Short mmCIF file of C-alpha atoms in Angstrom, two decimals:
data_model
loop_
_atom_site.label_atom_id
_atom_site.label_comp_id
_atom_site.label_asym_id
_atom_site.label_seq_id
_atom_site.Cartn_x
_atom_site.Cartn_y
_atom_site.Cartn_z
CA MET A 638 -0.22 -5.14 22.35
CA LEU A 639 -1.77 -1.17 22.00
CA ARG A 640 1.89 0.05 22.27
CA CYS A 641 3.25 -2.62 19.58
CA LEU A 642 0.99 -1.05 17.09
CA GLN A 643 2.14 2.36 18.02
CA LEU A 644 5.95 1.30 17.29
CA ALA A 645 4.75 -0.23 14.27
CA LYS A 646 3.38 2.69 12.75
CA LEU A 647 7.08 4.15 12.90
CA GLY A 648 7.79 2.12 9.87
CA LYS A 649 5.25 3.51 8.00
CA GLY A 650 6.69 3.91 4.14
CA ASN A 651 10.26 2.70 5.22
CA VAL A 652 9.18 -1.22 5.64
CA ALA A 653 7.20 -2.34 2.40
CA PRO A 654 7.13 -4.28 0.78
CA ASN A 655 7.32 -5.82 4.39
CA PRO A 656 4.40 -5.39 6.99
CA MET A 657 4.79 -3.14 9.96
CA VAL A 658 6.19 -4.99 13.18
CA GLY A 659 5.89 -3.83 16.96
CA SER A 660 6.85 -5.45 19.66
CA VAL A 661 7.95 -5.27 23.59
CA LEU A 662 9.30 -7.42 26.17
CA VAL A 663 7.53 -7.16 29.49
CA TYR A 664 8.93 -8.28 33.00
CA GLU A 665 6.34 -8.10 35.85
CA ASP A 666 4.28 -5.32 34.31
CA ARG A 667 7.43 -3.36 33.38
CA ILE A 668 8.52 -2.69 30.27
CA ILE A 669 11.94 -3.91 29.73
CA GLY A 670 12.69 -4.08 25.89
CA GLU A 671 10.82 -2.24 23.04
CA GLY A 672 11.49 -2.49 19.33
CA TYR A 673 9.90 -2.37 15.76
CA HIS A 674 10.58 -2.76 11.87
CA GLN A 675 12.94 0.25 10.69
CA GLN A 676 13.29 -0.64 7.38
CA TYR A 677 12.90 -2.59 4.58
CA GLY A 678 15.95 -5.62 4.96
CA GLU A 679 17.35 -4.46 8.13
CA ALA A 680 16.37 -6.17 11.68
CA HIS A 681 12.95 -7.05 12.44
CA ALA A 682 10.58 -5.85 15.34
CA GLU A 683 11.38 -8.88 17.67
CA VAL A 684 15.15 -8.34 17.07
CA ASN A 685 15.60 -4.71 18.51
CA CYS A 686 13.03 -5.22 20.88
CA ILE A 687 15.87 -8.30 22.64
CA ASN A 688 18.56 -5.73 21.42
CA SER A 689 16.96 -2.92 23.04
CA VAL A 690 17.11 -4.28 26.54
CA ALA A 691 19.60 -2.60 28.94
CA LYS A 692 22.70 -4.78 30.26
CA ALA A 693 21.31 -4.60 33.62
CA ALA A 694 18.02 -6.12 32.79
CA VAL A 695 19.05 -9.25 29.92
CA HIS A 696 18.82 -11.75 32.81
CA LEU A 697 15.18 -11.01 33.12
CA ILE A 698 14.62 -11.64 29.17
CA ALA A 699 14.21 -15.63 29.61
CA GLN A 700 11.53 -14.51 33.04
CA SER A 701 9.72 -12.22 30.43
CA THR A 702 6.68 -11.81 28.03
CA ILE A 703 7.36 -10.35 24.58
CA TYR A 704 4.30 -9.30 22.81
CA VAL A 705 4.49 -8.84 18.71
CA SER A 706 2.21 -7.56 16.65
CA LEU A 707 2.71 -9.89 13.57
CA GLU A 708 3.27 -13.82 14.04
CA PRO A 709 7.38 -14.03 14.23
CA CYS A 710 8.62 -15.43 10.84
CA ALA A 711 9.91 -18.61 10.74
CA HIS A 712 11.87 -18.58 7.33
CA PHE A 713 15.13 -17.32 6.46
CA GLY A 714 15.30 -14.01 4.24
CA LYS A 715 17.05 -10.71 4.17
CA THR A 716 17.25 -11.93 8.27
CA PRO A 717 17.26 -14.87 10.19
CA PRO A 718 13.98 -16.16 11.70
CA CYS A 719 12.86 -14.12 14.50
CA SER A 720 10.52 -17.66 16.52
CA ASP A 721 14.73 -18.80 16.28
CA LEU A 722 15.58 -15.71 18.20
CA ILE A 723 12.50 -15.94 20.86
CA ILE A 724 13.56 -19.36 21.15
CA LYS A 725 17.25 -18.98 21.36
CA HIS A 726 16.54 -16.33 24.54
CA GLY A 727 14.51 -19.05 26.51
CA ILE A 728 11.33 -16.98 26.04
CA LYS A 729 8.48 -19.16 27.16
CA LYS A 730 5.60 -16.36 27.23
CA VAL A 731 4.61 -15.24 23.75
CA VAL A 732 1.68 -12.99 22.61
CA VAL A 733 0.76 -12.39 19.02
CA GLY A 734 -1.61 -9.80 17.66
CA CYS A 735 -2.40 -12.15 14.43
CA THR A 736 -1.01 -14.64 12.11
CA ASP A 737 1.13 -13.80 9.05
CA SER A 738 -0.61 -15.23 6.00
CA PHE A 739 2.62 -14.91 3.71
CA LYS A 740 2.96 -18.38 2.58
CA GLN A 741 6.42 -18.47 4.05
CA VAL A 742 5.64 -18.19 7.35
CA ASP A 743 1.43 -18.42 7.59
CA GLY A 744 1.64 -20.51 11.19
CA LYS A 745 5.13 -21.56 11.03
CA GLY A 746 6.20 -19.35 13.49
CA ILE A 747 3.92 -20.31 16.26
CA ALA A 748 4.15 -23.63 15.72
CA LYS A 749 7.84 -23.63 15.88
CA LEU A 750 7.53 -21.82 19.30
CA ARG A 751 5.03 -23.75 20.71
CA LEU A 752 7.21 -26.87 19.49
CA SER A 753 10.13 -25.40 21.65
CA GLY A 754 7.46 -25.24 24.77
CA ALA A 755 6.66 -21.75 24.76
CA ASP A 756 3.26 -20.73 25.73
CA VAL A 757 1.50 -18.85 22.62
CA THR A 758 -1.29 -16.52 22.87
CA VAL A 759 -2.66 -15.79 19.27
CA GLY A 760 -5.61 -13.02 18.21
CA VAL A 761 -5.18 -10.28 21.12
CA LEU A 762 -6.30 -6.68 19.45
CA GLU A 763 -5.93 -9.15 15.64
CA ASN A 764 -8.87 -7.07 13.90
CA GLU A 765 -6.43 -3.50 14.70
CA CYS A 766 -3.20 -5.34 13.72
CA ARG A 767 -4.69 -6.89 10.74
CA GLU A 768 -5.77 -2.68 9.75
CA LEU A 769 -2.43 -1.76 10.10
CA ASN A 770 -0.92 -3.92 7.67
CA LYS A 771 -4.10 -3.81 5.26
CA ILE A 772 -2.15 -3.65 2.28
CA PHE A 773 0.11 -6.39 2.70
CA PHE A 774 -2.88 -9.06 3.92
CA THR A 775 -4.91 -7.72 0.72
CA PHE A 776 -1.70 -8.74 -1.35
CA HIS A 777 -0.78 -12.04 0.56
CA GLU A 778 -4.77 -12.92 0.01
CA LYS A 779 -6.28 -11.90 -3.02
CA LYS A 780 -3.10 -11.91 -4.43
CA ARG A 781 -3.44 -8.19 -5.66
CA PRO A 782 -2.31 -5.30 -4.65
CA PHE A 783 -4.52 -3.21 -2.33
CA ILE A 784 -6.29 -0.62 -4.53
CA VAL A 785 -7.05 2.87 -3.99
CA LEU A 786 -9.15 5.29 -6.15
CA LYS A 787 -8.64 8.91 -5.94
CA TRP A 788 -10.34 11.72 -8.05
CA ALA A 789 -11.28 15.44 -7.82
CA ALA A 790 -14.49 16.72 -8.96
CA THR A 791 -16.89 20.13 -8.98
CA ALA A 792 -19.47 20.96 -7.18
CA ASN A 793 -21.85 19.78 -9.56
CA GLY A 794 -19.60 16.59 -9.83
CA MET A 795 -17.44 16.93 -12.90
CA ILE A 796 -13.85 15.85 -13.22
CA GLY A 797 -12.71 17.74 -16.83
CA VAL A 798 -14.20 19.69 -18.84
CA ASN A 799 -14.94 18.68 -22.75
CA GLY A 800 -12.21 19.01 -24.97
CA ASP A 801 -8.21 19.60 -24.84
CA ASP A 802 -8.37 21.94 -22.01
CA ARG A 803 -7.16 20.63 -18.36
CA LEU A 804 -9.46 21.54 -15.50
CA LEU A 805 -7.28 22.48 -12.05
CA ILE A 806 -10.22 21.42 -9.57
CA SER A 807 -8.67 21.10 -6.33
CA ASN A 808 -6.13 23.41 -4.38
CA ASP A 809 -2.63 23.62 -3.40
CA ILE A 810 -3.39 22.35 -0.07
CA SER A 811 -5.42 19.16 -1.31
CA ASN A 812 -2.43 18.68 -3.83
CA ARG A 813 -0.24 18.16 -0.98
CA LEU A 814 -2.52 15.35 0.42
CA GLY A 815 -2.17 13.72 -3.10
CA HIS A 816 1.03 13.57 -3.58
CA GLN A 817 1.51 11.86 0.04
CA LEU A 818 -1.11 9.38 -1.27
CA ARG A 819 1.58 8.88 -4.16
CA HIS A 820 3.90 8.19 -1.29
CA GLN A 821 1.95 5.99 0.19
CA ASN A 822 1.68 3.59 -2.55
CA ALA A 823 4.09 1.34 -4.28
CA ALA A 824 2.64 2.46 -7.69
CA ILE A 825 0.01 4.67 -9.58
CA LEU A 826 -1.93 4.19 -12.55
CA VAL A 827 -3.45 6.29 -15.37
CA GLY A 828 -4.97 5.63 -18.72
CA THR A 829 -4.34 6.53 -22.20
CA ASN A 830 -6.51 9.58 -22.11
CA THR A 831 -5.04 10.85 -18.87
CA ALA A 832 -1.53 10.62 -19.80
CA LEU A 833 -2.58 11.84 -23.39
CA LEU A 834 -4.70 15.16 -22.33
CA ASP A 835 -3.14 15.77 -19.03
CA ASN A 836 0.13 14.43 -19.46
CA PRO A 837 1.37 14.02 -15.88
CA SER A 838 4.46 13.57 -14.76
CA LEU A 839 3.25 11.40 -11.85
CA THR A 840 6.10 12.02 -9.74
CA ASN A 841 5.85 13.22 -5.99
CA ARG A 842 7.01 16.68 -5.94
CA LEU A 843 5.15 17.66 -2.91
CA TRP A 844 5.78 15.43 -0.73
CA HIS A 845 9.28 15.27 -1.01
CA CYS A 846 10.03 11.54 -0.71
CA LYS A 847 10.19 8.50 -2.94
CA SER A 848 7.83 8.28 -6.01
CA PRO A 849 5.37 5.62 -6.84
CA ILE A 850 5.93 3.03 -9.93
CA ARG A 851 4.49 5.36 -12.77
CA LEU A 852 2.09 2.26 -14.86
CA VAL A 853 0.23 3.51 -18.38
CA ILE A 854 -2.53 1.61 -20.00
CA ASP A 855 -1.49 2.08 -23.73
CA LYS A 856 -2.77 -0.77 -25.49
CA ASN A 857 -1.50 -0.03 -28.78
CA LEU A 858 1.20 1.65 -28.33
CA LYS A 859 -0.77 5.33 -29.52
CA LEU A 860 0.99 7.78 -26.99
CA PRO A 861 3.71 10.08 -28.09
CA THR A 862 6.84 9.85 -26.62
CA HIS A 863 7.63 13.06 -25.49
CA LEU A 864 4.90 12.76 -22.86
CA GLN A 865 6.38 13.19 -19.11
CA ILE A 866 5.64 9.67 -18.19
CA PHE A 867 8.24 8.44 -20.82
CA ASN A 868 11.17 10.76 -19.36
CA GLN A 869 12.50 7.58 -17.19
CA VAL A 870 13.49 9.83 -14.18
CA GLU A 871 11.03 7.31 -12.13
CA ARG A 872 10.35 3.60 -13.09
CA THR A 873 7.57 3.21 -15.67
CA ILE A 874 5.65 -0.09 -16.89
CA VAL A 875 3.44 0.57 -19.85
CA PHE A 876 1.08 -2.03 -20.13
CA ASN A 877 -0.14 -2.88 -23.99
CA TYR A 878 -0.55 -5.62 -26.66
CA PHE A 879 2.99 -5.13 -28.65
CA LYS A 880 5.89 -6.11 -26.86
CA GLN A 881 8.59 -3.20 -27.11
CA LYS A 882 12.22 -3.04 -26.61
CA ASP A 883 12.75 -2.01 -22.80
CA ASN A 884 14.72 0.77 -21.44
CA GLU A 885 16.50 1.59 -18.69
CA ASN A 886 13.55 3.06 -16.66
CA LEU A 887 10.88 1.82 -19.23
CA THR A 888 9.10 -1.41 -19.75
CA TYR A 889 7.07 -2.62 -22.01
CA TYR A 890 4.75 -5.40 -20.56
CA LYS A 891 2.94 -7.37 -23.20
CA LEU A 892 -0.84 -8.29 -22.21
CA ASN A 893 -3.24 -11.15 -23.65
CA LYS A 894 -5.88 -9.07 -26.09
CA GLU A 895 -8.21 -12.36 -24.87
CA ALA A 896 -7.98 -11.83 -20.93
CA ASP A 897 -9.94 -8.88 -19.10
CA LEU A 898 -7.70 -6.23 -19.14
CA LEU A 899 -8.05 -5.13 -14.96
CA ASP A 900 -7.56 -8.97 -14.35
CA GLU A 901 -4.12 -8.98 -17.01
CA ILE A 902 -3.01 -5.69 -15.15
CA LEU A 903 -3.62 -6.71 -11.43
CA ALA A 904 -2.19 -10.40 -12.05
CA ALA A 905 1.49 -8.03 -13.56
CA CYS A 906 1.17 -6.43 -10.05
CA TYR A 907 1.06 -9.33 -8.23
CA GLN A 908 3.87 -10.57 -10.23
CA LEU A 909 5.83 -7.74 -10.16
CA ASN A 910 5.60 -7.87 -6.60
CA ILE A 911 3.55 -4.06 -6.25
CA GLN A 912 1.73 -4.51 -3.09
CA SER A 913 -0.36 -1.11 -3.67
CA LEU A 914 -1.93 1.09 -6.03
CA LEU A 915 -3.56 4.66 -6.20
CA VAL A 916 -5.17 4.84 -9.18
CA GLU A 917 -5.36 8.66 -10.95
CA GLY A 918 -6.95 7.79 -14.08
CA GLY A 919 -9.91 9.24 -15.84
CA SER A 920 -13.53 8.89 -15.19
CA LYS A 921 -13.11 5.59 -17.54
CA THR A 922 -10.62 4.16 -16.25
CA LEU A 923 -12.06 4.55 -12.74
CA GLN A 924 -15.41 3.41 -13.24
CA SER A 925 -14.09 0.27 -14.59
CA PHE A 926 -12.27 -0.70 -11.36
CA ILE A 927 -15.83 0.47 -9.54
CA ASP A 928 -17.71 -1.97 -11.80
CA LYS A 929 -15.86 -4.56 -10.96
CA HIS A 930 -15.35 -4.17 -7.36
CA LEU A 931 -11.48 -3.95 -7.87
CA TRP A 932 -10.87 -1.07 -5.05
CA ASP A 933 -10.46 -1.02 -1.33
CA GLU A 934 -10.40 2.39 -0.82
CA ALA A 935 -11.46 5.99 -2.69
CA VAL A 936 -10.70 9.49 -1.84
CA VAL A 937 -12.61 11.71 -3.08
CA ILE A 938 -11.89 15.39 -3.42
CA ALA A 939 -14.88 18.14 -3.94
CA ASN A 940 -14.29 21.41 -4.68
CA THR A 941 -17.37 23.41 -3.19
CA SER A 942 -17.15 26.83 -5.19
CA LEU A 943 -16.48 25.52 -8.60
CA ILE A 944 -19.28 24.76 -11.01
CA VAL A 945 -18.63 23.46 -14.70
CA ASN A 946 -21.35 23.70 -16.53
CA ALA A 947 -20.61 20.60 -18.95
CA GLY A 948 -17.71 18.17 -18.77
CA VAL A 949 -17.16 14.67 -17.97
CA VAL A 950 -19.01 13.36 -15.41
CA ALA A 951 -17.04 11.94 -11.93
CA PRO A 952 -17.79 8.11 -11.71
CA ILE A 953 -20.24 6.83 -9.63
CA LEU A 954 -19.13 4.48 -6.45
CA THR A 955 -21.11 1.27 -5.32
CA HIS A 956 -20.60 -0.67 -2.33
CA HIS A 957 -19.07 2.25 -0.16
CA LYS A 958 -19.09 3.15 3.34
CA LYS A 959 -17.61 6.71 4.38
CA ALA A 960 -14.98 6.18 6.81
CA LYS A 961 -13.85 9.77 7.80
CA GLN A 962 -14.06 13.46 6.20
CA THR A 963 -11.99 16.52 6.21
CA VAL A 964 -12.22 20.07 4.94
CA LEU A 965 -9.16 21.65 3.80
CA LEU A 966 -10.19 25.39 2.45
CA ASN A 967 -12.87 24.84 0.00
CA ASP A 968 -12.02 21.32 -0.77
CA THR A 969 -14.01 18.68 0.93
CA ILE A 970 -12.17 15.21 1.03
CA THR A 971 -13.90 12.00 1.95
CA PHE A 972 -12.24 8.43 2.54
CA PHE A 973 -14.91 5.75 1.69
CA THR A 974 -13.89 2.12 1.90
CA ASN A 975 -15.03 -0.71 -0.27
CA GLN A 976 -18.16 -2.63 2.05
CA ASN A 977 -17.13 -5.70 -0.21
CA ASN A 978 -13.65 -6.08 0.35
CA SER A 979 -13.23 -6.13 4.17
CA ASN A 980 -10.22 -7.18 5.39
#
C-alpha cells in the first residue's frame, strides 16, 4: 500500500478533480504490475497496473492480489468501471486503502467485488490514503472546497501599510512558493480592497503551470474594469449582488443579499466543482474565514527582518496546529492545520 501511495503522488496536479490513486499487482510477494492515474479523463490506476504486466506474466494475474489506494469505481464516467475490470481478469484478492465517498462510488465498488466472490480487505493505511486526497474528501463530504489561507507579514505582524502604497514583504524565493500554492489549488480568492489597492493578476507566473480560476468579491460592482483581474487571460468569477452580462472568460455570479456571504461563495464553489480554494485576500477577508472556522490549512510567511511602525494588522488564527516550518533566507514559512477540520 505504501507503494500505491508513492505511485499515486505522481499524478499530483494532473488528475483533479479526480483523486490521486495508485495500484500494485502482487503474485507471491513479487510485484508483477503497477500503475497510477496519470491524467484526468484517461485510464485509472487499476487499468494502468494490469496493462503494465509483462506478457510472460499475464497468466498470473488471476492468481495475484491487487492493491489500490482508493476503492475501485463502479460507475461509467470518462472511463469504464475499474471494479468490472478486476472481475473480468478473475482477480480474487483485493486490498483497498480507503473507501471512496464520491456518491457514485461510496461502497458500490467494494460491494460489486464481494458479490463476484472476491476477498476484499479495506482500511490498510486508511489515514494515509485519506490524507493524500484530503481535497477530494473534503469537497465530497463537506460539500465545500478545501480552503487554504495564505498571507505574508512583517516581523511585527503587519500585512500592509496604511494608505494606498503596496508593501512587498516576502522575498523572491517565497514568492515562488506562493505561486506553487496557486498551481496546487483550483481557484484563488481576493476581496474588493485587495483587488483595488494591489491590482494583482493572480496568475501563476513563477511556477510555469496552469493558473487557478480567479475569484473576486465585488458585492456592489465598484471595481474599475481596467484592473488586471478583468483582463480575461484566465477564467474569472465576480461575486456580486447585481447580475451582469458575462464575457467569454468573465462570469458574474449573483449572490443572495439575505444570505451569509461566505456560505454563498462556498456553495457556489461546490456547484461549480471547484474543489480547492486559496484565499489571498486582505486581513478582513482572511479573518472572516477564520472566525467562521472555514479553513483547513494556512500558510503564513513572516519576514523576520522587516518592521513597519504602523499598518494593517495580520489576521489572528484560532484552533490551529503547527504542521511544519521552513526558512527561506529572511522569511520563515509556517504551515498550520485547523484542528476542528480534521479528515
